[in-house]
Amino acid sequence: MEQQLRSWLRFCVYFGIYLSATPSTYSNNSTNCIQLNSTIRLAAKLFPNRHYTLQRCYNCLLCSISSALFVGSIYWHPFPEGLTLNWIAITILFTTRYITNLLILLEAVWKQRQHETFLLLLQEIEESFRLRLRWDVRSSALLGQLKRFLIYQLVLSVIGLLPFMVATFVSVDYGGYFWRGLWFICTARVRTLQLLVYMQILRHFLFGLCAKLEQIVAYRMAPSRQLLDMDYGRLGTLAYFLAVREIYALLDKAFQLLNDFAGWSLLGIMTTFVLDLSSNFYWMLQSFDNFRGRRYYYLVDLWWFIPVATYVWYLCYLCDSCKQLGRRVAQLLSKIILLSSARSGVHYRLVLQQFSMQLQLQCIEVSARSFFVLDLPFVMSICTAMAMHLVILIQF
């Protein structure tokens, strides 16, 4: 799965979202990963320091071009008569997109080591499931699901962009900063797709961990709940439970790294999406009133609205699903503690208590630099912010 994931990440290099690893990155993290000696030698051949330096220079060039494009667009953009409020809303949205694009580019450079450690940690978690828990990760099925998801999202984004491009270029007299900010829009969406792929992989691992804990609960509760094709003798051993605890620690570390190398990106992306949704909803209302002859402009805005709303909802849904699976792990552990008897041994019960304290301290969640936590209740906060922004636009 790692090779396929890295092949997908090569497309992110063109947008400045991902920088390939250097040999020093592998060597500094090799003590925490399984069988990385061959990986370090391979990385030394595939990713020399010169290649990494060129990628950093490419990101700096993208930052310079984006900054020049932003300043030039603000300075030389004509002020439309009779569209003062629209001009203010579009300028704020364009500025937010530029800042988000800048954060993504700078974060790719500054947090490259954390990003690469995260990818190595995914490999270690997969190997730990396969070797220590004897669980079939089903990498091929997961990769097929991810491939279908990416194709679906890319097609949806293209369908949403094309009508807006045609309408802005042909039939609408004032298109704002759309063409100047098209690169910013594509960069933010590709970054969102990258994070969605990571979240689906982490959720898949959490599902597997919950499945293993459910097998331990079935082993403890009653023989009638046990499956015939399972070796339940291993489930009651201390080594097996230690493996479960260590894999949870790796998953928690992966979420911490995700919050670290993608926190500012999530903050900028969610802010941009909220402004984008509320502004386009306002322009849809204007088209209903036949504002400046744009009677059917709401059809274009609707196609733009759907992909952005899909990104926001699905990202919050995946984060909330991982959060609920973390709580499910705590619930299953509580059942195991209640079902454990004195025959389990002192060391086994001690590990149970340590794991319980670990779950209290290591709560799985995805946050944008602690500004907000992404989950389904956050969708209601987004709707509230959109309504507030829409009221401000309508009043003025």
Coordinates of C-alpha atoms in Angstrom, one line a residue:
M1 CA 0.0 0.0 0.0
E2 CA 2.9 2.4 0.7
Q3 CA 4.2 2.3 -2.9
Q4 CA 0.7 3.0 -4.3
L5 CA 0.3 5.8 -1.8
R6 CA 3.6 7.4 -2.7
S7 CA 2.8 7.2 -6.4
W8 CA -0.4 9.2 -5.8
L9 CA 1.6 11.7 -3.8
R10 CA 3.8 12.4 -6.8
F11 CA 0.8 14.3 -8.3
C12 CA 0.8 16.5 -5.2
V13 CA 4.4 17.6 -5.9
Y14 CA 3.2 19.7 -8.8
F15 CA 1.0 21.7 -6.5
G16 CA 3.7 22.0 -3.9
I17 CA 1.7 20.0 -1.4
Y18 CA 4.2 17.2 -0.8
L19 CA 8.0 17.0 -0.7
S20 CA 9.7 13.7 -1.3
A21 CA 11.7 12.3 1.6
T22 CA 15.4 12.7 2.1
P23 CA 17.7 9.9 3.4
S24 CA 18.1 11.9 6.6
T25 CA 14.4 11.8 7.2
Y26 CA 14.4 8.0 7.0
S27 CA 17.5 7.6 9.2
N28 CA 16.1 9.8 11.9
N29 CA 12.9 7.7 12.1
S30 CA 14.3 4.3 11.4
T31 CA 14.4 3.4 15.1
N32 CA 10.6 3.5 15.4
C33 CA 9.8 1.6 12.2
I34 CA 9.9 -2.1 11.2
Q35 CA 12.6 -3.3 8.8
L36 CA 13.6 0.1 7.4
N37 CA 17.2 -0.7 6.5
S38 CA 16.3 -1.6 2.9
T39 CA 14.0 1.4 2.8
I40 CA 16.8 3.8 3.8
R41 CA 19.1 2.4 1.1
L42 CA 16.3 2.7 -1.5
A43 CA 15.6 6.3 -0.4
A44 CA 19.2 7.2 -0.8
K45 CA 19.0 6.2 -4.4
L46 CA 15.6 7.6 -5.2
F47 CA 15.5 10.8 -3.2
P48 CA 18.9 12.5 -3.2
N49 CA 19.5 15.8 -1.5
R50 CA 19.7 17.6 -4.8
H51 CA 16.2 16.4 -5.6
Y52 CA 14.9 17.7 -2.3
T53 CA 16.6 21.0 -2.7
L54 CA 15.0 21.4 -6.2
Q55 CA 11.6 20.7 -4.6
R56 CA 12.1 23.4 -2.0
C57 CA 13.1 25.8 -4.6
Y58 CA 10.0 24.9 -6.6
N59 CA 7.8 25.6 -3.6
C60 CA 9.6 29.0 -3.0
L61 CA 9.0 29.8 -6.7
L62 CA 5.3 29.0 -6.3
C63 CA 5.1 31.2 -3.2
S64 CA 6.7 34.1 -5.1
I65 CA 4.5 33.7 -8.1
S66 CA 1.4 33.4 -5.9
S67 CA 2.3 36.5 -4.0
A68 CA 3.0 38.5 -7.2
L69 CA -0.2 37.3 -8.7
F70 CA -2.2 38.3 -5.6
V71 CA -0.6 41.8 -5.3
G72 CA -1.1 42.4 -9.0
S73 CA -4.7 41.2 -9.0
I74 CA -5.6 43.5 -6.1
Y75 CA -3.8 46.5 -7.5
W76 CA -4.8 46.3 -11.1
H77 CA -8.3 44.8 -10.8
P78 CA -11.0 47.2 -12.1
F79 CA -13.6 48.3 -9.6
P80 CA -17.0 47.3 -10.9
E81 CA -19.7 50.0 -10.8
G82 CA -22.8 49.0 -8.8
L83 CA -21.1 45.9 -7.4
T84 CA -19.4 47.3 -4.3
L85 CA -20.7 44.7 -1.9
N86 CA -19.9 41.9 -4.3
W87 CA -16.4 43.3 -4.9
I88 CA -15.8 43.3 -1.1
A89 CA -17.0 39.8 -0.7
I90 CA -15.0 38.5 -3.7
T91 CA -11.8 40.3 -2.5
I92 CA -12.1 38.8 1.0
L93 CA -12.6 35.3 -0.5
F94 CA -9.7 35.8 -2.9
T95 CA -7.5 36.9 0.0
T96 CA -8.5 33.9 2.1
R97 CA -7.7 31.6 -0.8
Y98 CA -4.3 33.2 -1.3
I99 CA -3.5 32.9 2.5
T100 CA -4.6 29.2 2.4
N101 CA -2.4 28.5 -0.6
L102 CA 0.5 30.1 1.1
L103 CA 0.0 28.1 4.3
I104 CA -0.2 24.9 2.3
L105 CA 3.1 25.6 0.5
L106 CA 4.9 26.7 3.6
E107 CA 3.6 23.8 5.6
A108 CA 4.8 21.4 3.0
V109 CA 8.3 22.7 3.5
W110 CA 8.3 23.3 7.3
K111 CA 6.5 20.1 8.2
Q112 CA 8.1 17.8 5.7
R113 CA 9.7 15.7 8.3
Q114 CA 6.5 15.2 10.2
H115 CA 4.7 14.3 7.0
E116 CA 7.2 11.7 6.1
T117 CA 7.2 10.3 9.6
F118 CA 3.4 9.9 9.3
L119 CA 3.8 7.9 6.1
L120 CA 6.4 5.6 7.7
L121 CA 4.1 5.2 10.7
L122 CA 1.3 4.1 8.4
Q123 CA 3.6 1.4 7.1
E124 CA 4.6 0.3 10.6
I125 CA 0.9 0.1 11.7
E126 CA 0.1 -2.1 8.6
E127 CA 3.0 -4.4 9.4
S128 CA 2.1 -4.6 13.1
F129 CA -1.4 -5.7 12.2
R130 CA -0.2 -8.3 9.8
L131 CA 2.7 -9.7 11.9
R132 CA 1.6 -9.2 15.5
L133 CA -2.2 -9.5 15.3
R134 CA -2.4 -11.8 12.3
W135 CA -5.0 -9.5 10.7
D136 CA -5.4 -9.3 7.0
V137 CA -5.3 -5.6 6.3
R138 CA -6.9 -6.1 2.9
S139 CA -4.7 -3.5 1.2
S140 CA -5.9 -4.2 -2.3
A141 CA -9.6 -3.7 -1.3
L142 CA -8.7 -0.5 0.5
L143 CA -6.6 0.8 -2.4
G144 CA -9.5 0.0 -4.8
Q145 CA -11.9 1.9 -2.6
L146 CA -9.5 4.9 -2.4
K147 CA -9.0 4.9 -6.2
R148 CA -12.8 5.0 -6.8
F149 CA -13.2 7.7 -4.2
L150 CA -10.5 9.9 -5.9
I151 CA -12.0 9.4 -9.4
Y152 CA -15.4 10.3 -8.1
Q153 CA -14.2 13.4 -6.3
L154 CA -12.1 14.6 -9.3
V155 CA -15.0 14.1 -11.7
L156 CA -17.3 16.0 -9.3
S157 CA -14.8 18.9 -9.0
V158 CA -14.4 19.1 -12.7
I159 CA -18.1 19.1 -13.3
G160 CA -18.4 21.9 -10.7
L161 CA -15.6 24.0 -12.2
L162 CA -16.5 23.8 -15.9
P163 CA -19.9 25.5 -15.8
F164 CA -18.5 28.3 -13.7
M165 CA -15.5 28.7 -16.1
V166 CA -17.8 28.9 -19.1
A167 CA -20.2 31.3 -17.4
T168 CA -17.5 33.5 -16.2
F169 CA -15.7 33.6 -19.5
V170 CA -18.6 33.9 -21.8
S171 CA -21.9 35.2 -20.4
V172 CA -21.0 37.0 -17.1
D173 CA -19.6 40.5 -17.3
Y174 CA -17.9 40.4 -14.0
G175 CA -16.1 37.2 -12.9
G176 CA -14.2 38.6 -10.0
Y177 CA -10.8 37.0 -9.3
F178 CA -11.9 33.5 -10.4
W179 CA -9.3 33.1 -13.2
R180 CA -6.5 34.6 -11.1
G181 CA -7.4 32.4 -8.1
L182 CA -8.0 29.1 -10.0
W183 CA -4.6 27.8 -9.0
F184 CA -5.4 28.5 -5.4
I185 CA -8.7 26.7 -5.7
C186 CA -7.1 23.6 -7.3
T187 CA -4.3 23.5 -4.6
A188 CA -6.8 23.6 -1.7
R189 CA -9.0 20.9 -3.3
V190 CA -6.0 18.6 -3.9
R191 CA -4.8 19.1 -0.4
T192 CA -8.3 18.3 0.9
L193 CA -8.3 15.0 -1.2
Q194 CA -4.9 14.1 0.3
L195 CA -6.2 14.5 3.8
L196 CA -9.3 12.6 3.0
V197 CA -7.2 9.7 1.8
Y198 CA -5.2 9.7 5.0
M199 CA -8.4 9.8 7.1
Q200 CA -9.9 6.8 5.3
I201 CA -6.7 4.8 5.9
L202 CA -6.6 5.7 9.6
R203 CA -10.3 4.8 9.9
H204 CA -9.7 1.5 8.3
F205 CA -7.0 0.7 10.9
L206 CA -9.3 1.8 13.7
F207 CA -12.0 -0.6 12.4
G208 CA -9.4 -3.4 12.5
L209 CA -8.4 -2.6 16.0
C210 CA -12.0 -2.5 17.2
A211 CA -12.6 -5.9 15.5
K212 CA -9.7 -7.4 17.4
L213 CA -11.0 -6.1 20.7
E214 CA -14.4 -7.4 20.0
Q215 CA -12.9 -10.9 19.5
I216 CA -11.2 -10.6 22.9
V217 CA -14.6 -9.6 24.4
A218 CA -16.2 -12.6 22.7
Y219 CA -13.4 -14.8 24.1
R220 CA -14.1 -13.5 27.6
M221 CA -17.9 -13.6 27.6
A222 CA -19.1 -16.9 26.3
P223 CA -17.9 -19.8 24.1
S224 CA -21.1 -19.5 22.1
R225 CA -20.1 -16.1 20.7
Q226 CA -16.7 -17.4 19.4
L227 CA -16.1 -18.0 15.7
L228 CA -15.0 -21.5 14.7
D229 CA -12.2 -20.3 12.4
M230 CA -10.5 -18.2 15.0
D231 CA -7.6 -19.2 17.3
Y232 CA -8.9 -17.9 20.5
G233 CA -6.0 -19.3 22.5
R234 CA -3.8 -16.4 21.5
L235 CA -6.5 -13.8 22.4
G236 CA -6.1 -14.3 26.1
T237 CA -2.3 -13.9 26.2
L238 CA -0.5 -10.9 27.5
A239 CA 1.7 -10.6 24.4
Y240 CA -1.4 -10.3 22.2
F241 CA -2.9 -7.5 24.3
L242 CA 0.4 -5.7 24.5
A243 CA 0.4 -5.7 20.7
V244 CA -3.1 -4.2 20.7
R245 CA -2.1 -1.4 23.1
E246 CA 1.1 -0.6 21.2
I247 CA -0.9 -0.4 17.9
Y248 CA -3.3 2.0 19.5
A249 CA -0.3 4.1 20.6
L250 CA 0.9 4.2 17.0
L251 CA -2.5 5.3 15.8
D252 CA -2.6 8.0 18.4
K253 CA 0.8 9.2 17.3
A254 CA -0.3 9.2 13.7
F255 CA -3.2 11.4 14.5
Q256 CA -0.9 13.8 16.4
L257 CA 1.4 14.0 13.4
L258 CA -1.6 14.6 11.1
N259 CA -2.7 17.5 13.3
D260 CA 0.9 18.8 13.3
F261 CA 1.7 18.7 9.6
A262 CA -1.8 19.6 8.4
G263 CA -3.2 21.8 11.1
W264 CA -2.7 25.2 9.4
S265 CA -3.9 23.8 6.1
L266 CA -7.1 22.6 7.7
L267 CA -7.7 26.0 9.3
G268 CA -7.2 27.8 6.0
I269 CA -9.2 25.3 4.0
M270 CA -12.2 25.2 6.3
T271 CA -12.3 29.0 6.6
T272 CA -12.1 29.3 2.8
F273 CA -14.8 26.7 2.2
V274 CA -17.2 28.5 4.7
L275 CA -16.7 31.9 3.0
D276 CA -17.0 30.2 -0.4
L277 CA -20.3 28.4 0.5
S278 CA -21.9 31.5 2.0
S279 CA -20.8 33.8 -0.8
N280 CA -22.1 31.5 -3.5
F281 CA -25.3 31.1 -1.6
Y282 CA -25.7 34.9 -1.6
W283 CA -25.1 35.1 -5.3
M284 CA -27.7 32.3 -5.9
L285 CA -30.2 34.5 -4.0
Q286 CA -29.2 37.4 -6.2
S287 CA -29.8 35.4 -9.4
F288 CA -33.4 34.6 -8.2
D289 CA -34.0 38.4 -8.2
N290 CA -32.6 38.6 -11.7
F291 CA -29.7 40.8 -10.5
R292 CA -28.0 42.5 -13.5
G293 CA -29.7 40.0 -15.8
R294 CA -28.3 36.9 -14.1
R295 CA -31.6 35.0 -13.9
Y296 CA -30.1 31.5 -14.5
Y297 CA -26.8 32.1 -12.7
Y298 CA -28.0 30.0 -9.8
L299 CA -27.5 26.8 -11.9
V300 CA -23.8 27.6 -12.2
D301 CA -23.6 28.4 -8.5
L302 CA -25.4 25.2 -7.6
W303 CA -22.8 23.1 -9.4
W304 CA -20.1 25.0 -7.6
F305 CA -21.8 24.6 -4.3
I306 CA -22.2 20.8 -4.4
P307 CA -18.5 19.8 -4.5
V308 CA -17.4 22.2 -1.8
A309 CA -20.3 21.1 0.5
T310 CA -19.3 17.5 -0.2
Y311 CA -15.7 18.2 0.8
V312 CA -16.7 19.9 4.1
W313 CA -19.3 17.2 5.1
Y314 CA -17.2 14.2 4.2
L315 CA -14.1 15.5 6.0
C316 CA -16.1 16.2 9.1
Y317 CA -17.8 12.8 8.8
L318 CA -14.5 10.9 8.6
C319 CA -13.0 12.8 11.5
D320 CA -16.1 12.2 13.6
S321 CA -16.0 8.5 12.6
C322 CA -12.5 8.1 13.8
K323 CA -13.4 9.9 17.0
Q324 CA -16.3 7.5 17.6
L325 CA -14.1 4.5 16.9
G326 CA -11.6 5.8 19.5
R327 CA -14.5 5.9 22.0
R328 CA -15.5 2.4 20.9
V329 CA -12.1 1.2 21.8
A330 CA -12.5 2.6 25.3
Q331 CA -16.0 0.9 25.7
L332 CA -14.6 -2.5 24.6
L333 CA -11.7 -2.1 27.0
S334 CA -14.1 -1.4 29.8
K335 CA -15.9 -4.7 29.0
I336 CA -12.6 -6.6 29.0
I337 CA -11.7 -5.1 32.4
L338 CA -15.1 -6.2 33.8
L339 CA -14.8 -9.7 32.3
S340 CA -11.3 -10.3 33.5
S341 CA -11.0 -12.5 36.5
A342 CA -8.2 -13.3 39.0
R343 CA -7.0 -16.1 36.7
S344 CA -5.9 -13.5 34.2
G345 CA -2.8 -12.8 36.2
V346 CA -1.4 -9.7 37.8
H347 CA 0.6 -8.5 34.8
Y348 CA -2.4 -8.8 32.5
R349 CA -4.7 -6.8 34.8
L350 CA -1.9 -4.2 35.2
V351 CA -1.6 -3.8 31.4
L352 CA -5.4 -3.4 31.3
Q353 CA -5.2 -0.5 33.8
Q354 CA -2.4 1.1 32.0
F355 CA -4.2 0.9 28.7
S356 CA -7.3 2.4 30.4
M357 CA -5.2 5.4 31.6
Q358 CA -3.7 5.7 28.2
L359 CA -7.1 6.0 26.5
Q360 CA -8.0 8.8 29.0
L361 CA -4.9 10.7 28.1
Q362 CA -4.7 9.9 24.3
C363 CA -8.1 10.9 22.8
I364 CA -8.2 10.5 19.1
E365 CA -9.4 13.7 17.3
V366 CA -8.5 15.9 14.4
S367 CA -8.1 19.6 15.1
A368 CA -7.0 22.7 13.2
R369 CA -4.2 23.9 15.5
S370 CA -6.6 23.7 18.4
F371 CA -8.9 26.4 16.9
F372 CA -11.6 23.8 16.4
V373 CA -12.1 20.0 16.3
L374 CA -13.5 18.5 13.1
D375 CA -16.5 16.3 13.7
L376 CA -20.2 16.3 12.9
P377 CA -21.2 18.8 15.5
F378 CA -18.7 21.2 13.8
V379 CA -21.0 21.1 10.7
M380 CA -23.6 22.9 12.7
S381 CA -21.1 25.5 13.7
I382 CA -20.2 25.9 10.0
C383 CA -23.9 26.4 9.1
T384 CA -24.2 29.0 11.9
A385 CA -21.1 30.9 10.5
M386 CA -22.6 30.7 7.0
A387 CA -25.9 32.1 8.2
M388 CA -24.2 34.9 10.0
H389 CA -22.1 35.8 6.9
L390 CA -25.1 35.6 4.7
V391 CA -27.1 38.0 7.0
I392 CA -24.3 40.5 6.9
L393 CA -24.2 40.4 3.1
I394 CA -27.9 40.8 2.8
Q395 CA -28.2 43.7 5.2
F396 CA -25.6 45.7 3.4

